[in-house]
CSV table of C-alpha atoms and ligand atoms in Angstrom, one decimal:
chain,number,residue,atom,x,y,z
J,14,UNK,CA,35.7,57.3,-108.3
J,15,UNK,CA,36.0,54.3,-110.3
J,16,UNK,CA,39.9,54.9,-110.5
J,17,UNK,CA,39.9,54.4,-106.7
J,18,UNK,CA,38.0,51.5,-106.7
J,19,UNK,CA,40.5,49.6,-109.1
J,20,UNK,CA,43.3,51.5,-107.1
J,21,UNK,CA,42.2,49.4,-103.9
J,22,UNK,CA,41.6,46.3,-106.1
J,23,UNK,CA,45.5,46.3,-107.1
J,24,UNK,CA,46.5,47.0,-103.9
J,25,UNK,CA,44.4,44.0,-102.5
J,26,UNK,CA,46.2,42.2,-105.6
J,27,UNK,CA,49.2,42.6,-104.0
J,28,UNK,CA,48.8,41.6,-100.2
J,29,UNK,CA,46.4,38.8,-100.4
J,30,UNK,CA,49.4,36.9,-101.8
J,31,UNK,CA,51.8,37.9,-99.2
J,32,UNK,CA,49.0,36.0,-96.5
J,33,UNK,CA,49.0,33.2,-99.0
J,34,UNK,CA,52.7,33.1,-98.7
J,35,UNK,CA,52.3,33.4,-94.9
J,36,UNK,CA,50.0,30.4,-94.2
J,37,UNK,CA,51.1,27.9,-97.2
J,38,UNK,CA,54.8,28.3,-96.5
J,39,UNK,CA,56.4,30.3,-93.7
J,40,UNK,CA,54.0,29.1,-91.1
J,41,UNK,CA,55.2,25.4,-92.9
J,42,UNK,CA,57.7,23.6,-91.1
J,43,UNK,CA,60.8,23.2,-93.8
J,44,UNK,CA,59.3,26.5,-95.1
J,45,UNK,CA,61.5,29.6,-95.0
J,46,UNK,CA,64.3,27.8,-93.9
J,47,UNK,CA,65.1,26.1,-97.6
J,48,UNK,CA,66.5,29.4,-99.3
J,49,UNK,CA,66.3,28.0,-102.8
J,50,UNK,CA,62.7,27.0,-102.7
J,51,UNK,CA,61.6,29.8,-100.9
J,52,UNK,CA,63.1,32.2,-103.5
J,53,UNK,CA,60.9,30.3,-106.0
J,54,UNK,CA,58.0,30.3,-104.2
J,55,UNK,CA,58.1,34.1,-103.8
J,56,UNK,CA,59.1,34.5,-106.9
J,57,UNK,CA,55.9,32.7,-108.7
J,58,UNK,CA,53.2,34.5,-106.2
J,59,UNK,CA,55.0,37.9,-107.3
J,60,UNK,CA,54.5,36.4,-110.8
J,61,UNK,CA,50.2,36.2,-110.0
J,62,UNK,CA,50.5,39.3,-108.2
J,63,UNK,CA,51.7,41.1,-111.2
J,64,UNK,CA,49.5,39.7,-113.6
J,65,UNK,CA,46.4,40.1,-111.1
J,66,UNK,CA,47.7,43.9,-111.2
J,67,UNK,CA,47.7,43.8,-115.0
J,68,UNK,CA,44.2,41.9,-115.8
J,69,UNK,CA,42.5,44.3,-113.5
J,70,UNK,CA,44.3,47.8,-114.1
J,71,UNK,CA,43.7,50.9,-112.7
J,72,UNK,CA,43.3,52.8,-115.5
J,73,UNK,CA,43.1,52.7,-119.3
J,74,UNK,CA,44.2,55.2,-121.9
J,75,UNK,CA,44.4,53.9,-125.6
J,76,UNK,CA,47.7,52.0,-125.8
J,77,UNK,CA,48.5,52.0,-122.2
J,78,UNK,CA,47.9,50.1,-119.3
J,79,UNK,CA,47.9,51.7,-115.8
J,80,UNK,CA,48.6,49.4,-112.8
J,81,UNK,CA,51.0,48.2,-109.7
J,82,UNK,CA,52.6,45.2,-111.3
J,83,UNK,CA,55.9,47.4,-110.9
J,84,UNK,CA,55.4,46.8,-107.0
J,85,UNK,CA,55.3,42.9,-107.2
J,86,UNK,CA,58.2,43.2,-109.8
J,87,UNK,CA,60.1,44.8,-107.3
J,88,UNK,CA,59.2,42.4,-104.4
J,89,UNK,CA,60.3,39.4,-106.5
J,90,UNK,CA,63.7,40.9,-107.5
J,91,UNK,CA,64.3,41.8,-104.1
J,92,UNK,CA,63.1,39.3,-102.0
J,93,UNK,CA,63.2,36.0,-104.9
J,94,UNK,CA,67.0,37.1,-106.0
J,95,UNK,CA,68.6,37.6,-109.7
J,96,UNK,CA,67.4,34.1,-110.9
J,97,UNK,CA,64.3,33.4,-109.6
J,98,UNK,CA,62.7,36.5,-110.2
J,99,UNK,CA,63.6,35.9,-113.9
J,100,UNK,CA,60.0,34.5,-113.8
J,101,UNK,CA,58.3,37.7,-112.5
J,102,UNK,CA,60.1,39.6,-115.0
J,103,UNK,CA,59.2,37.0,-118.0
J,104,UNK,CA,55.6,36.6,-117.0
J,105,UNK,CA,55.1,40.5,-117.2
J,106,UNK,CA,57.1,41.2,-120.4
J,107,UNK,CA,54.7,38.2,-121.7
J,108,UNK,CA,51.2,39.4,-120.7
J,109,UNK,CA,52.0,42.8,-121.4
J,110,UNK,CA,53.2,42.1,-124.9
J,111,UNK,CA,49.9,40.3,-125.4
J,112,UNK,CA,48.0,43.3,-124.2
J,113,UNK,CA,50.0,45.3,-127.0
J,114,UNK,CA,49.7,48.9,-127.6
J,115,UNK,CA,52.3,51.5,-127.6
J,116,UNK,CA,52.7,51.1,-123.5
J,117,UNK,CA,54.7,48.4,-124.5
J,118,UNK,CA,57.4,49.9,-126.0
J,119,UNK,CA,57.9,52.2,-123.0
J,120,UNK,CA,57.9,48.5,-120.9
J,121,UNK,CA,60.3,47.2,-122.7
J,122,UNK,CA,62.8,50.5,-122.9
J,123,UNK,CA,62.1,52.0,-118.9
J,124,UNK,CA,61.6,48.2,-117.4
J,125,UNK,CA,65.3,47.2,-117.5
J,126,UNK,CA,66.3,50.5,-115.7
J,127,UNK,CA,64.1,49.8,-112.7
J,128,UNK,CA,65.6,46.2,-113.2
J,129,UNK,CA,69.1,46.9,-112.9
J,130,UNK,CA,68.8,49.6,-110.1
J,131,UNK,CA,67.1,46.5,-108.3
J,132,UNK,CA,69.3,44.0,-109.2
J,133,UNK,CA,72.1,46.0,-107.9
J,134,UNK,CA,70.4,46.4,-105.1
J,135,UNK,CA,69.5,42.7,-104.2
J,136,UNK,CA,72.7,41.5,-102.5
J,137,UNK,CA,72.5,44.1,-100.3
J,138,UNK,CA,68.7,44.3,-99.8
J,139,UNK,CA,68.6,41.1,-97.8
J,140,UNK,CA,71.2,42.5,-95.1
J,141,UNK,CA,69.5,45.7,-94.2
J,142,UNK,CA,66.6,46.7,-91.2
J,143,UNK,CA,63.3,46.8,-92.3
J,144,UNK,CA,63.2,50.6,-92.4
J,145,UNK,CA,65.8,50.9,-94.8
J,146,UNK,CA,64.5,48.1,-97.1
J,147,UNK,CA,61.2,49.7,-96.5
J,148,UNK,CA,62.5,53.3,-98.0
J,149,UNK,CA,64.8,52.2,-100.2
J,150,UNK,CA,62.1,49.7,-101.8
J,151,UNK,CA,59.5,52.7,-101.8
J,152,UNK,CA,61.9,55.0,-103.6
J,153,UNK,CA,62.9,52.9,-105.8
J,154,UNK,CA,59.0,51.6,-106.7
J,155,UNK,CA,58.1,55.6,-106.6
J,156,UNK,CA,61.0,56.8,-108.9
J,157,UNK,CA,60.2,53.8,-111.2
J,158,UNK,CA,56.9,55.0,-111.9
J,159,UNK,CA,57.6,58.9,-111.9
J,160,UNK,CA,59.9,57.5,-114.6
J,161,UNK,CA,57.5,55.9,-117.0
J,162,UNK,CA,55.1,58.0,-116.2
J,163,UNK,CA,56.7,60.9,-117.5
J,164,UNK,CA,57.9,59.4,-120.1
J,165,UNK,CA,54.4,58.1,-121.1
J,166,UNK,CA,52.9,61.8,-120.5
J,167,UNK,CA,55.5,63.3,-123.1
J,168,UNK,CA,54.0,60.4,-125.5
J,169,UNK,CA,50.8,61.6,-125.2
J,170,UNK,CA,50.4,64.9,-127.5
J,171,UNK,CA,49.6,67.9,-125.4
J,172,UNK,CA,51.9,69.7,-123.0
J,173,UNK,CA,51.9,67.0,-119.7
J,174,UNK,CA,50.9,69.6,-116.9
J,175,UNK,CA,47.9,70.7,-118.5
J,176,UNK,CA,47.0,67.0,-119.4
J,177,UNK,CA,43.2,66.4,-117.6
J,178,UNK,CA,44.3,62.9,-116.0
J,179,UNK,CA,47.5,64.6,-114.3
J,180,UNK,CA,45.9,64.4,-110.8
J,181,UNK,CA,45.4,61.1,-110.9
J,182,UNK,CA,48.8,60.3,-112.5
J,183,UNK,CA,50.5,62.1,-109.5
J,184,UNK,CA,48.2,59.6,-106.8
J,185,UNK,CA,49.4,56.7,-108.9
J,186,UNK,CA,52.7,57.2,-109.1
J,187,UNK,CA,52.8,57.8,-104.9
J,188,UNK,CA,51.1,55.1,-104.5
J,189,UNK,CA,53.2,52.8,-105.8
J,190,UNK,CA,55.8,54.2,-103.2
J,191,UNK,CA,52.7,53.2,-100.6
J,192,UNK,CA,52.2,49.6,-102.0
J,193,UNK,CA,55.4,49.0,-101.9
J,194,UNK,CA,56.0,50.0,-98.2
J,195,UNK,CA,53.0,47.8,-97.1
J,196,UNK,CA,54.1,45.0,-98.8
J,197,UNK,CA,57.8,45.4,-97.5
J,198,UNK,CA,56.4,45.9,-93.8
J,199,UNK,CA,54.3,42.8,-94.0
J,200,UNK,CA,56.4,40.5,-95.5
J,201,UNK,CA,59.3,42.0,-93.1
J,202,UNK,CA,56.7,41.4,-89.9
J,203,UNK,CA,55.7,37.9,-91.3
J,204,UNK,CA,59.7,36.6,-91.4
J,205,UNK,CA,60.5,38.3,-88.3
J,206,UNK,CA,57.3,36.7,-86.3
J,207,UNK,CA,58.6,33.1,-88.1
J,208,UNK,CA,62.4,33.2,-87.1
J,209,UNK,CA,61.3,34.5,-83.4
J,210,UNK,CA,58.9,31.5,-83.3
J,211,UNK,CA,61.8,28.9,-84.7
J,212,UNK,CA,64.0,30.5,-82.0
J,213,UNK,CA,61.7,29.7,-79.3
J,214,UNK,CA,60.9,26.5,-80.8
J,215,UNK,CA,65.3,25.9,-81.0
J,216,UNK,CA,65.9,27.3,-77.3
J,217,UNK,CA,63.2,25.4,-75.8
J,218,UNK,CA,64.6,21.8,-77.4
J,219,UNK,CA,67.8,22.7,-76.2
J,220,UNK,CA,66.9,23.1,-72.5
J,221,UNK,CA,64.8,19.7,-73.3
J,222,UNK,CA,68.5,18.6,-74.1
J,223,UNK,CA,70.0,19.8,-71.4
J,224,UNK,CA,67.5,18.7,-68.7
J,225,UNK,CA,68.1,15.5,-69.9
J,226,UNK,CA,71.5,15.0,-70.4
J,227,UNK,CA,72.3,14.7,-66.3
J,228,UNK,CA,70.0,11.2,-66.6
J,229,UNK,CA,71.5,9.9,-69.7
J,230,UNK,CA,74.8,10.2,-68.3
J,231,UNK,CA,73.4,8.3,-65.5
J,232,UNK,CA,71.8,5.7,-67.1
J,233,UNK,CA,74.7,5.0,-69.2
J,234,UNK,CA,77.2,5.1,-66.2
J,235,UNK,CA,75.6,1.6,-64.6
J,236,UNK,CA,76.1,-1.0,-67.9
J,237,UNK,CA,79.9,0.5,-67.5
J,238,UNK,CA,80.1,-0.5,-63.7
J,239,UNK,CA,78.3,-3.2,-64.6
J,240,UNK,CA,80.8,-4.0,-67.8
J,241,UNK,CA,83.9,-3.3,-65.4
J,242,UNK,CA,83.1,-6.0,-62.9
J,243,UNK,CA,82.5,-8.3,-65.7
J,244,UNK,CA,86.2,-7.6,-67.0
J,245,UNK,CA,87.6,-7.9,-63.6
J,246,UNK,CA,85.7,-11.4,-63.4
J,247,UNK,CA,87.7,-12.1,-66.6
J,248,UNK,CA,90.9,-11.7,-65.4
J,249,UNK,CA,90.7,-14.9,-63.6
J,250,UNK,CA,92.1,-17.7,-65.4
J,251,UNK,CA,89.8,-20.0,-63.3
J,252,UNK,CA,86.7,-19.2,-64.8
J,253,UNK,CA,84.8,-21.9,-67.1
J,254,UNK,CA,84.8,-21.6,-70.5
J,255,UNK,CA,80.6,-21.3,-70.4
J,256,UNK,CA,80.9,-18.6,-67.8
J,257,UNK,CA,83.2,-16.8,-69.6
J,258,UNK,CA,81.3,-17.0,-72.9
J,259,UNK,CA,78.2,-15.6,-70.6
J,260,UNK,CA,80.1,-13.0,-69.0
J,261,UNK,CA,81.1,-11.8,-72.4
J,262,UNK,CA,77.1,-11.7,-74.0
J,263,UNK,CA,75.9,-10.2,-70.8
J,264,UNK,CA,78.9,-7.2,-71.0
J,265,UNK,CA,78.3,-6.7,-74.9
J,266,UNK,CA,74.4,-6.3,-74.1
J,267,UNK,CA,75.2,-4.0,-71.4
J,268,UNK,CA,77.3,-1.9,-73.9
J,269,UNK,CA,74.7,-2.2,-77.1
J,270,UNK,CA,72.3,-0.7,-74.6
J,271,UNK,CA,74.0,2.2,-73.7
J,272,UNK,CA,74.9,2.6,-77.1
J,273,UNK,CA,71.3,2.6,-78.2
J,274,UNK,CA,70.5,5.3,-75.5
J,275,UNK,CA,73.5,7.5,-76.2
J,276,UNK,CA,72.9,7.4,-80.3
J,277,UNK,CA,68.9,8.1,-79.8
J,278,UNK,CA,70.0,10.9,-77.4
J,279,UNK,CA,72.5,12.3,-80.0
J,280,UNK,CA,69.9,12.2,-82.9
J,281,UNK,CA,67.5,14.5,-80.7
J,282,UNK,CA,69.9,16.4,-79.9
J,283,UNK,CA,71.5,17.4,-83.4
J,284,UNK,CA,70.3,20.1,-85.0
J,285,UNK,CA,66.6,20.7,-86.5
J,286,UNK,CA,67.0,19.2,-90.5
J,287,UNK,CA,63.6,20.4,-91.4
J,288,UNK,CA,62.7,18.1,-93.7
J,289,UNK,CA,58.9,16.8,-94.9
J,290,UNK,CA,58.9,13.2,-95.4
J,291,UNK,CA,56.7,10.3,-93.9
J,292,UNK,CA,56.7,9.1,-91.0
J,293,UNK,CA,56.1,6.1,-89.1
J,294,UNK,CA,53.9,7.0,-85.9
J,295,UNK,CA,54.6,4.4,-84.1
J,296,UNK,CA,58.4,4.4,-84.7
J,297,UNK,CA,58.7,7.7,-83.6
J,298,UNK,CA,56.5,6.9,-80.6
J,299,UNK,CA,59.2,3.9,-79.7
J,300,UNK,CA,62.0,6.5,-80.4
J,301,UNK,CA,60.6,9.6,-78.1
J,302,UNK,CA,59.8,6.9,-75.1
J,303,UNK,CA,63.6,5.5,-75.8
J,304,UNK,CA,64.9,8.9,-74.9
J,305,UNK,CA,63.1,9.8,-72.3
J,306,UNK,CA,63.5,6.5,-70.4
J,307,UNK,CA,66.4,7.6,-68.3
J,308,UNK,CA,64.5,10.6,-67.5
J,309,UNK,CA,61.2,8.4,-66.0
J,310,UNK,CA,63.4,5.8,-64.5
J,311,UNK,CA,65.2,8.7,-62.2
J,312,UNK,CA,61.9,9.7,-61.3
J,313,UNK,CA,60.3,6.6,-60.8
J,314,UNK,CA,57.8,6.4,-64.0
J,315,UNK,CA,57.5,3.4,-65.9
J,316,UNK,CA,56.7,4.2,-69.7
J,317,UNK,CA,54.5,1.9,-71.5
J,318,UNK,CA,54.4,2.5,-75.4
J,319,UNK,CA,52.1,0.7,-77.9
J,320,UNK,CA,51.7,1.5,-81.0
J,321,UNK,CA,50.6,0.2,-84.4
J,322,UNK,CA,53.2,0.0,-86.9
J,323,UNK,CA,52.7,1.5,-90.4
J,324,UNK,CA,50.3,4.5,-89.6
J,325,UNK,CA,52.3,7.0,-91.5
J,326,UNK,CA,52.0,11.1,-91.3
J,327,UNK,CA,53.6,13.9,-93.2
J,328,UNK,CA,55.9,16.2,-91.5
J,329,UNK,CA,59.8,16.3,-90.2
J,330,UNK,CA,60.4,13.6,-87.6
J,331,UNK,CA,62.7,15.4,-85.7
J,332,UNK,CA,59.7,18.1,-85.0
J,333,UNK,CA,57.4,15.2,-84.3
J,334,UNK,CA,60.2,13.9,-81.8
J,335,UNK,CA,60.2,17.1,-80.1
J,336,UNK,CA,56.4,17.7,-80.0
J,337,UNK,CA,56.2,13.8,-78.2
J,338,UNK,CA,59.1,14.5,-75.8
J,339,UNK,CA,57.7,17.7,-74.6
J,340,UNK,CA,54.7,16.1,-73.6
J,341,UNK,CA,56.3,13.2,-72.6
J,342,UNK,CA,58.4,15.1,-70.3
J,343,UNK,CA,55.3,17.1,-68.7
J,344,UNK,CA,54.1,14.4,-68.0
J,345,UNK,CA,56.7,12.5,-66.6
J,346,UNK,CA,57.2,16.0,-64.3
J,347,UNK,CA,53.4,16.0,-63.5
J,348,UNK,CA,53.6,12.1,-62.1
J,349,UNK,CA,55.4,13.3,-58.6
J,350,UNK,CA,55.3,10.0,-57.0
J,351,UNK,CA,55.9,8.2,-59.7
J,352,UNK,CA,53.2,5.7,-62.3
J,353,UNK,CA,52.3,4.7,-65.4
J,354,UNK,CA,52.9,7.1,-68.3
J,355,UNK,CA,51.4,5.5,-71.4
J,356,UNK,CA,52.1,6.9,-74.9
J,357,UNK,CA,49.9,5.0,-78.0
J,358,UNK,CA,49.5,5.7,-81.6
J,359,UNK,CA,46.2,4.7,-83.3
J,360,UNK,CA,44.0,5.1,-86.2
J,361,UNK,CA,40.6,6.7,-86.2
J,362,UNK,CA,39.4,7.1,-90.0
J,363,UNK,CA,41.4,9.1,-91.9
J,364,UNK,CA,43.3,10.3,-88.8
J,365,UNK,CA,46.3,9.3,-86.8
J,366,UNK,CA,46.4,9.5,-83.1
J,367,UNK,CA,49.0,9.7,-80.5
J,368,UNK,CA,47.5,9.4,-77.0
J,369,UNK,CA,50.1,10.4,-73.8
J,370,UNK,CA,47.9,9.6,-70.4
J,371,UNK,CA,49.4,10.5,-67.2
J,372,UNK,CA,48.5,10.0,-63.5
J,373,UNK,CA,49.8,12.8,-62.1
J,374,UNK,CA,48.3,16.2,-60.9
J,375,UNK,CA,46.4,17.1,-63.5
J,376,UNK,CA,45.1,20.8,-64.1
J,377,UNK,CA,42.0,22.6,-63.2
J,378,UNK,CA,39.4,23.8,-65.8
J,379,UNK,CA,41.3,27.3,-65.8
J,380,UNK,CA,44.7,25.7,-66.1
J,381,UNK,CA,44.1,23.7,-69.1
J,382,UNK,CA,42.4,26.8,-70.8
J,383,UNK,CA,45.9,28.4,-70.3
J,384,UNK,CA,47.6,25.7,-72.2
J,385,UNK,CA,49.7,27.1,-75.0
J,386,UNK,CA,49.6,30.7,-73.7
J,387,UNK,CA,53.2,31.8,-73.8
J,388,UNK,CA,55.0,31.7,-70.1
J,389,UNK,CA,52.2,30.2,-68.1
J,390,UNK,CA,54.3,27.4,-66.1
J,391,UNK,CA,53.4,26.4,-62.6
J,392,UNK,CA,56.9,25.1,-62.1
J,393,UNK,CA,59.8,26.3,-60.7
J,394,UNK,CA,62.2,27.2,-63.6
J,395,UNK,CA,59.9,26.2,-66.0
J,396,UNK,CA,59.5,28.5,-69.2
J,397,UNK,CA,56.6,27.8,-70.4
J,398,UNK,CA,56.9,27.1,-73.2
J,399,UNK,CA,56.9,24.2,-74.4
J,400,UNK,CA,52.7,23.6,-74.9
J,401,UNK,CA,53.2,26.5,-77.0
J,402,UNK,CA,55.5,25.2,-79.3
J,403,UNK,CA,53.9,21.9,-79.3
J,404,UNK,CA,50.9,23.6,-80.1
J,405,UNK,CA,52.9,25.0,-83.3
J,406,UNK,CA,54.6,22.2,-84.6
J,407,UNK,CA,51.3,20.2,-84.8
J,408,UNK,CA,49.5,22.9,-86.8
J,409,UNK,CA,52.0,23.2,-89.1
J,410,UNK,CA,51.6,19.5,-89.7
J,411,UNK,CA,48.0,20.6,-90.3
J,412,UNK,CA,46.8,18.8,-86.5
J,413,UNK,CA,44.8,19.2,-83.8
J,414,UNK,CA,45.6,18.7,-80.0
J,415,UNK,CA,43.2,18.1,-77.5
J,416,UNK,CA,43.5,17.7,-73.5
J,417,UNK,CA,41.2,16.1,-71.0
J,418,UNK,CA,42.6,16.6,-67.6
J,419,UNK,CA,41.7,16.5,-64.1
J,420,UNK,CA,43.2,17.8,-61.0
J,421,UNK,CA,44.8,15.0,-58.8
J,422,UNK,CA,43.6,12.6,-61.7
J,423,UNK,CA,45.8,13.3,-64.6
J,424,UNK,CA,46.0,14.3,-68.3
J,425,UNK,CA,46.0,12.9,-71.1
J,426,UNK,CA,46.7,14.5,-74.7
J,427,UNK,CA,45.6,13.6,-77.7
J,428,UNK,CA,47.3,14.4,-81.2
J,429,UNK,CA,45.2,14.4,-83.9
J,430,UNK,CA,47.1,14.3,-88.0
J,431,UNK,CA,46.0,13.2,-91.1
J,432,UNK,CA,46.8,9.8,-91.8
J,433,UNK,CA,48.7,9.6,-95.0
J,434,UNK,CA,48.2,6.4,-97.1
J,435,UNK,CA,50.8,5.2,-100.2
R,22,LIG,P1,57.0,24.0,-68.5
R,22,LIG,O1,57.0,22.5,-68.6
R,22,LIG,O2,58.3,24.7,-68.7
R,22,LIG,O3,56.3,24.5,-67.3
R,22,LIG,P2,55.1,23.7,-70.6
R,22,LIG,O4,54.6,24.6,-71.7
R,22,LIG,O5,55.6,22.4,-71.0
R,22,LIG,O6,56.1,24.5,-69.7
R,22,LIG,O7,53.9,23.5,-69.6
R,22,LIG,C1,53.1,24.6,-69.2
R,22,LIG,C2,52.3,24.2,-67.9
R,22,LIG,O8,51.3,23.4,-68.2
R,22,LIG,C3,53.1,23.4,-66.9
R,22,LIG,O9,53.9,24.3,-66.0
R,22,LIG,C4,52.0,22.7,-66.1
R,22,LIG,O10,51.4,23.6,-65.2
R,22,LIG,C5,51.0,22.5,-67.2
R,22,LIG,N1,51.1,21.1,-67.7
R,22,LIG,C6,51.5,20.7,-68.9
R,22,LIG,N2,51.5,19.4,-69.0
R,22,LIG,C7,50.9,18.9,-67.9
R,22,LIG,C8,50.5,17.6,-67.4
R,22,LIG,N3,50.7,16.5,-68.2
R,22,LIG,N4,50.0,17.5,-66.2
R,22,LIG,C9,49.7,18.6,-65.5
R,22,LIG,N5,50.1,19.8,-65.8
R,22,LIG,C10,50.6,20.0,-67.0
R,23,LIG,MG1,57.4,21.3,-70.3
């Protein structure tokens, strides 16, 4: 019974790092996307998985040590690659030297075998569906341990069938194929659930985009009527020299301003760089009501930004950007006759907040509890989706977002991340 008990303990061994890996660095923004890193990361939590497996084993003859560290081996080769997984391997040859005994000597012959079949393996690994990776990494992890195992039970004087811990021998060596098919199926599940969010969160910046590329064109279209008639003006040699010289500062404004709107338009729109760096609240504030300003003017909002230079956060600006303009835009879309929309960025102790207050319809109780639910969007060709991803890309920063609204009143959200100091 005892051997079932540890059985479950490795097995736990195993998974609670893959949730580790789940919250501390796909969830993170920059996370899975930096292939290097990643392969590192996984690489060193196979690495405490293994040795988990090995300072709790299953199951203890003199001279050998029976657990599942062949099941995080396998995960780190495959998922970490060739050279990151060098650590996995290294930490287990190490700690299993140190636990000595005879066992070792079968490590260090059978290991490599295993090894090589996965590193031949790895290339291909990352291409396949999750049901071949998942059989493929269970045969593998199950013909592994059939391996050693029999090996091991020829070690061991007596004839192996009749040997008293055969039964649980067979169990162990299965269950390695079992382990490994968990693991593969959750990591599988957590990268799949990741990329589908990233997409959503890609697609719905790119209608953002789109929306508001008809008012930018706009907006830059009257400084070049306006620059035009100032060059026809020009043509006259009648003009006096201090007109001319205003005519000239005037059209060169006109242009640095359309400039300005075109550039901050182009740096929302390029693609997400996922970096972590720190950022300047209120300059991103400034930035997010810049592009949006062609947007409010068409529909008759004024924006009024303030905003306290210097409060800095942690995260990638561009997802700050897109978490301001979403809101932003709602509420730009929620002012129908047009207002007011103030954005501010404060500090409360050790926190930063960004405050967007509209005066437009505001929601009813039952709205605002729908807030972030995929697809719930009262407007017409709206996706609804856009809370939602806001919702995301402020947890990952390791916020909070609350909403006070009130129907015919307004809304106003409020951003809530930790202030970073240097
Ligand atoms: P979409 O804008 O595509 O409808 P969102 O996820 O951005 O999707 O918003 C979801 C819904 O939440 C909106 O359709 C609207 O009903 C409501 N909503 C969001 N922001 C506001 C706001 N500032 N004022 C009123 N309603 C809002
Ligand atoms: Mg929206």
């Amino acid at each position: 019974m005892n051997e079932v008990k540890d059985l479950l303990l490795n097995l736990l061994i195993i998974i609670v790092p893959l949730f580790l890996y789940q919250t501390f660095w796909i969830d993170k923004p920059g996370g899975t996307l930096i292939a290097s890193r990643n392969r590192i990361a996984i690489s060193i939590l196979a690495a405490i998985s293994a040795l988990g497996c090995m300072a709790f084993p299953v199951f203890f003859l003199p001279g050998y040590v029976y657990d599942l560290r062949l099941v995080p081996l396998l995960m780190g080769i495959f998922y970490g690659g060739v050279r990151a997984s060098l650590i996995v391997i290294v930490v287990v040859y190490l700690y299993r030297w140190y636990l000595g005994g005879v066992g070792f000597s079968v490590v260090a012959l059978l290991y490599p075998l295993a090894i090589g079949i996965a590193y031949l393996f790895e290339a291909k690994f990352s291409r396949w569906d999750r049901r071949r990776k998942m059989y493929a990494g269970s045969a593998l992890a199950l013909f592994s341990s059939l391996l050693i195992n029999i090996v091991v039970l020829y070690l061991i004087d007596g004839p192996p069938l009749s040997n008293p811990h055969l039964p649980f021998i067979v169990s162990f060596v299965i269950l390695h194929g079992i382990a490994m098919w968990i693991a593969i199926y959750l990591i599988e599940n957590m990268r799949d659930k990741a990329a589908l969010r990233f997409e959503i969160q890609q697609s719905e910046k790119l209608r953002i985009i789109g929306q508001l590329a008809a008012s930018i064109a706009h907006e830059v279209r009257n400084p070049l009527t306006v620059v035009r008639g100032f060059l026809q003006l020009l043509q006259s040699d009648q003009i006096p020299e201090e007109k001319r010289r205003m005519f000239l500062k005037l059209g060169i404004e006109e242009l640095d301003r359309s400039e300005t709107i075109i550039s901050n338009y182009l740096a929302f729109a390029r693609p997400q760089s996922q970096r972590i760096e720190a950022i300047d609240a209120a300059e991103r504030v400034e930035h997010a009501a810049g592009i949006i300003s062609s947007y409010a003017t068409l529909r008759n909002v004024e924006i009024a930004h303030q905003a306290r230079p210097g409060l800095l956060i942690e995260g990638d600006p561009e997802q700050l950007s897109q978490v301001l303009m979403n809101l932003l835009k709602n509420g730009i879309e929620a002012m129908q006759s047009g207002g007011v929309l103030t954005i501010s960025a404060i500090d409360e102790g050790n926190l930063v907040l960004i405050e967007i207050t509209d005066t437009g319809i505001g929601m009813s109780p039952e709205e605002t509890a729908r807030l972030g639910n995929p697809f719930f969007s009262t407007k017409e060709g709206g996706t609804g989706l856009g809370i939602m991803v806001t919702y995301q890309l402020i947890q990952s920063m390791n916020g909070s977002i609350d909403v006070h609204s009130e129907k015919g009143k307004g809304t106003r959200f409020t951003i809530k991340l930790p202030r970073k100091y240097d």
